[in-house]
Protein backbone atom coordinates (compact mmCIF):
# COMPACT_ATOMS: atom_id res chain seq x y z
CA UNK A 1 25.04 -73.81 -5.05
CA UNK A 2 28.47 -73.92 -3.43
CA UNK A 3 30.96 -76.66 -4.22
CA UNK A 4 33.98 -77.62 -2.14
CA UNK A 5 37.42 -77.87 -3.73
CA UNK A 6 40.06 -80.18 -2.36
CA UNK A 7 42.79 -82.52 -3.63
CA UNK A 8 40.49 -85.51 -4.08
CA UNK A 9 38.20 -85.97 -7.05
CA UNK A 10 36.27 -83.03 -5.64
CA UNK A 11 39.08 -80.86 -6.94
CA UNK A 12 37.10 -80.75 -10.16
CA UNK A 13 34.82 -78.42 -8.28
CA UNK A 14 37.33 -75.67 -8.78
CA UNK A 15 34.56 -74.82 -11.18
CA UNK A 16 34.10 -71.64 -9.27
CA UNK A 17 33.17 -70.08 -12.54
CA UNK A 18 29.81 -71.77 -12.54
CA UNK A 19 29.06 -72.51 -8.91
CA UNK A 20 31.00 -69.97 -6.91
CA UNK A 21 33.31 -72.30 -4.98
CA UNK A 22 34.11 -70.66 -1.71
CA UNK A 23 36.30 -71.23 1.26
CA UNK A 24 39.46 -70.30 -0.24
CA UNK A 25 51.18 -60.03 -4.92
CA UNK A 26 54.32 -59.94 -4.34
CA UNK A 27 57.20 -57.45 -4.60
CA UNK A 28 58.61 -55.93 -7.74
CA UNK A 29 61.46 -58.43 -7.56
CA UNK A 30 59.22 -61.48 -7.48
CA UNK A 31 55.47 -60.94 -7.91
CA UNK A 32 53.24 -63.26 -5.91
CA UNK A 33 49.52 -63.75 -5.75
CA UNK A 34 49.54 -65.10 -2.20
CA UNK A 35 46.31 -64.64 -0.36
CA UNK A 36 47.83 -65.34 3.05
CA UNK A 37 49.62 -63.35 5.67
CA UNK A 38 48.56 -59.84 4.64
CA UNK A 39 46.07 -57.92 6.70
CA UNK A 40 43.19 -56.19 4.99
CA UNK A 41 43.98 -52.58 4.28
CA UNK A 42 47.79 -53.06 4.35
CA UNK A 43 48.02 -52.61 0.61
CA UNK A 44 45.84 -51.36 -2.18
CA UNK A 45 45.62 -54.81 -3.78
CA UNK A 46 46.48 -53.49 -7.21
CA UNK A 47 49.38 -52.63 -9.46
CA UNK A 48 49.29 -50.98 -12.85
CA UNK A 49 51.93 -51.00 -15.55
CA UNK A 50 52.13 -48.15 -18.01
CA UNK A 51 51.11 -50.43 -20.86
CA UNK A 52 51.38 -54.17 -21.37
CA UNK A 53 53.47 -54.87 -24.44
CA UNK A 54 51.27 -56.26 -27.18
CA UNK A 55 48.08 -55.90 -25.15
CA UNK A 56 44.96 -56.29 -27.27
CA UNK A 57 42.77 -53.24 -26.81
CA UNK A 58 40.04 -54.55 -29.10
CA UNK A 59 37.11 -56.58 -27.86
CA UNK A 60 37.89 -60.25 -28.50
CA UNK A 61 35.37 -62.83 -29.65
CA UNK A 62 35.02 -66.29 -28.17
CA UNK A 63 37.21 -67.87 -30.87
CA UNK A 64 39.97 -65.35 -30.14
CA UNK A 65 39.73 -66.01 -26.42
CA UNK A 66 40.00 -69.75 -27.02
CA UNK A 67 43.08 -69.20 -29.15
CA UNK A 68 44.64 -67.10 -26.38
CA UNK A 69 43.72 -69.50 -23.55
CA UNK A 70 46.29 -71.80 -21.95
CA UNK A 71 46.46 -75.41 -23.09
CA UNK A 72 48.02 -78.49 -21.53
CA UNK A 73 51.47 -77.95 -23.00
CA UNK A 74 51.84 -74.30 -22.06
CA UNK A 75 52.85 -74.62 -18.39
CA UNK A 76 55.10 -77.38 -17.07
CA UNK A 77 53.63 -79.37 -14.19
CA UNK A 78 50.02 -78.44 -14.91
CA UNK A 79 47.12 -80.27 -16.46
CA UNK A 80 44.88 -77.73 -18.18
CA UNK A 81 41.38 -78.66 -19.26
CA UNK A 82 38.52 -76.72 -20.78
CA UNK A 83 35.67 -75.72 -18.56
CA UNK A 84 32.88 -75.16 -21.06
CA UNK A 85 30.07 -74.37 -18.64
CA UNK A 86 29.08 -70.72 -18.47
CA UNK A 87 29.18 -68.69 -15.25
CA UNK A 88 25.92 -68.75 -13.35
CA UNK A 89 25.77 -66.78 -10.14
CA UNK A 90 22.99 -64.93 -8.41
CA UNK A 91 24.29 -64.13 -4.92
CA UNK A 92 23.75 -60.94 -3.00
CA UNK A 93 26.47 -59.67 -0.68
CA UNK A 94 25.60 -57.74 2.46
CA UNK A 95 26.82 -55.00 2.74
CA UNK A 96 26.39 -54.01 -0.89
CA UNK A 97 29.90 -52.54 -1.01
CA UNK A 98 31.21 -56.12 -1.10
CA UNK A 99 29.13 -57.16 -4.13
CA UNK A 100 31.97 -56.85 -6.70
CA UNK A 101 34.00 -59.40 -4.69
CA UNK A 102 31.10 -61.84 -4.49
CA UNK A 103 30.47 -61.32 -8.20
CA UNK A 104 34.06 -62.29 -8.94
CA UNK A 105 33.82 -65.31 -6.62
CA UNK A 106 31.01 -66.59 -8.82
CA UNK A 107 32.66 -65.25 -12.00
CA UNK A 108 29.69 -63.01 -12.74
CA UNK A 109 31.16 -59.50 -12.79
CA UNK A 110 28.94 -56.54 -13.51
CA UNK A 111 28.83 -55.74 -16.35
CA UNK A 112 28.99 -59.22 -17.78
CA UNK A 113 31.57 -60.02 -20.48
CA UNK A 114 30.79 -60.05 -24.17
CA UNK A 115 32.57 -63.43 -24.48
CA UNK A 116 33.87 -65.91 -21.92
CA UNK A 117 36.25 -68.91 -21.93
CA UNK A 118 36.87 -71.00 -18.79
CA UNK A 119 39.73 -73.35 -17.89
CA UNK A 120 40.77 -75.55 -14.98
CA UNK A 121 44.49 -75.89 -14.20
CA UNK A 122 45.65 -78.64 -11.82
CA UNK A 123 49.15 -78.54 -10.33
CA UNK A 124 50.71 -81.99 -10.23
CA UNK A 125 54.16 -81.04 -8.94
CA UNK A 126 56.16 -78.27 -7.33
CA UNK A 127 55.13 -75.84 -4.57
CA UNK A 128 51.59 -75.57 -5.94
CA UNK A 129 51.04 -79.35 -6.09
CA UNK A 130 47.50 -80.30 -5.14
CA UNK A 131 46.01 -76.92 -5.93
CA UNK A 132 43.34 -76.24 -8.52
CA UNK A 133 43.07 -72.92 -10.32
CA UNK A 134 40.10 -71.73 -12.29
CA UNK A 135 41.01 -69.37 -15.12
CA UNK A 136 38.33 -67.26 -16.77
CA UNK A 137 39.05 -65.10 -19.81
CA UNK A 138 36.43 -62.38 -20.23
CA UNK A 139 36.16 -60.04 -23.21
CA UNK A 140 34.96 -56.45 -22.81
CA UNK A 141 35.39 -53.12 -24.49
CA UNK A 142 38.24 -51.35 -22.76
CA UNK A 143 36.26 -48.84 -20.64
CA UNK A 144 34.13 -51.69 -19.23
CA UNK A 145 37.24 -53.80 -18.54
CA UNK A 146 38.80 -50.90 -16.67
CA UNK A 147 35.56 -50.47 -14.75
CA UNK A 148 35.64 -54.07 -13.51
CA UNK A 149 39.08 -53.54 -11.97
CA UNK A 150 38.12 -50.18 -10.52
CA UNK A 151 35.03 -51.72 -8.93
CA UNK A 152 37.18 -54.37 -7.24
CA UNK A 153 39.64 -51.77 -5.95
CA UNK A 154 36.79 -49.74 -4.46
CA UNK A 155 35.27 -52.83 -2.84
CA UNK A 156 38.59 -53.81 -1.30
CA UNK A 157 38.91 -50.39 0.30
CA UNK A 158 35.45 -50.59 1.85
CA UNK A 159 34.83 -54.28 2.54
CA UNK A 160 36.44 -56.50 5.17
CA UNK A 161 33.67 -59.11 5.55
CA UNK A 162 30.22 -59.89 4.21
CA UNK A 163 27.22 -62.19 4.43
CA UNK A 164 25.54 -63.82 1.48
CA UNK A 165 26.53 -66.21 -1.26
CA UNK A 166 27.66 -68.97 1.09
CA UNK A 167 26.20 -70.34 4.35
CA UNK A 168 28.88 -68.66 6.49
CA UNK A 169 30.38 -65.19 6.89
CA UNK A 170 33.11 -64.44 4.35
CA UNK A 171 36.14 -62.41 5.38
CA UNK A 172 38.17 -60.43 2.87
CA UNK A 173 41.95 -60.08 2.77
CA UNK A 174 43.61 -57.58 0.47
CA UNK A 175 47.05 -58.59 -0.82
CA UNK A 176 49.70 -57.25 -3.15
CA UNK A 177 48.83 -57.92 -6.78
CA UNK A 178 51.36 -59.26 -9.27
CA UNK A 179 52.91 -56.94 -11.84
CA UNK A 180 50.92 -58.37 -14.73
CA UNK A 181 49.07 -56.98 -17.71
CA UNK A 182 47.99 -53.35 -17.63
CA UNK A 183 46.69 -53.62 -14.07
CA UNK A 184 45.90 -56.28 -11.52
CA UNK A 185 44.01 -56.75 -8.26
CA UNK A 186 44.52 -59.56 -5.73
CA UNK A 187 42.55 -60.63 -2.67
CA UNK A 188 41.59 -63.63 -0.55
CA UNK A 189 38.15 -64.80 0.57
CA UNK A 190 37.70 -67.10 3.54
CA UNK A 191 34.59 -68.59 5.07
CA UNK A 192 34.34 -69.97 8.58
CA UNK A 193 36.15 -73.26 9.23
CA UNK A 194 37.92 -73.17 5.88
CA UNK A 195 41.21 -72.06 4.37
CA UNK A 196 41.37 -68.92 2.28
CA UNK A 197 40.90 -69.05 -1.47
CA UNK A 198 43.05 -66.74 -3.58
CA UNK A 199 41.92 -64.44 -6.38
CA UNK A 200 43.93 -62.47 -8.91
CA UNK A 201 42.18 -60.40 -11.58
CA UNK A 202 44.31 -59.04 -14.41
CA UNK A 203 43.35 -56.65 -17.18
CA UNK A 204 45.30 -56.64 -20.41
CA UNK A 205 43.83 -54.33 -22.98
CA UNK A 206 40.09 -54.98 -23.10
CA UNK A 207 40.33 -58.51 -21.66
CA UNK A 208 39.91 -59.36 -17.98
CA UNK A 209 41.39 -62.62 -16.69
CA UNK A 210 40.26 -64.17 -13.42
CA UNK A 211 42.52 -66.61 -11.57
CA UNK A 212 40.89 -68.38 -8.61
CA UNK A 213 42.91 -70.94 -6.64
CA UNK A 214 41.65 -73.32 -3.96
CA UNK A 215 44.38 -74.81 -1.80
CA UNK A 216 43.41 -78.40 -1.02
CA UNK A 217 46.03 -78.52 1.75
CA UNK A 218 44.24 -76.65 4.53
CA UNK A 219 46.63 -73.72 4.20
CA UNK A 220 45.73 -70.45 2.55
CA UNK A 221 45.81 -70.72 -1.23
CA UNK A 222 48.14 -68.91 -3.62
CA UNK A 223 47.54 -68.29 -7.30
CA UNK A 224 50.69 -69.71 -8.94
CA UNK A 225 52.79 -66.98 -10.54
CA UNK A 226 53.68 -69.27 -13.43
CA UNK A 227 50.03 -69.60 -14.42
CA UNK A 228 49.48 -65.86 -14.35
CA UNK A 229 52.59 -65.06 -16.37
CA UNK A 230 51.95 -67.83 -18.92
CA UNK A 231 48.33 -66.84 -19.50
CA UNK A 232 49.02 -63.12 -19.73
CA UNK A 233 51.98 -63.72 -22.03
CA UNK A 234 49.87 -65.85 -24.36
CA UNK A 235 47.03 -63.34 -24.35
CA UNK A 236 49.40 -60.51 -25.24
CA UNK A 237 51.27 -62.44 -27.95
């Protein structure tokens, strides 16, 4: 099932975490998760810091993830709501090299997380107004968390477009990832006749955080930097 995300009531469908909404980095000075304007292959789509201060290397339980998840008062200009439904995706990408990207689009990475907490963040003001961002906190042991990011990096080197998962061909754009957590990967996915959706995946310790933004304006989406920094900061506190 594929749900459209736009600025109307359908914006609630930013529930990419359960249905795989489709359609739709920055510099060291000002990190950005923009999924527009960067050709595939121009950058690696990942940055890695030596070590995120305060990063939790242990595997978190669901209660710990909930405690570390953003709430409505954490980011000015955003309404943050729980998204309690669990990820549910069973799409096959062709070629197979693209599968990690499709898995992240449906929030079903391989391996699956030991615990999962989902959020929806709606921007009511500012440059991101009208956008909807799905945030998924996923708990792993650290080697598995590192493997998820490595799988995405490999896919981004090998995959520029794929079939499967949605009724139209999906093109892949690799972009500069923000300097967040221990490492991060950023990319855009776009299906025919639609604007690009933006993805940023951050690992801090043994926790992987997915940010998935749908534009709602017709332009390519951007994952708001303020959401990334606020969520990572809270997770590392």
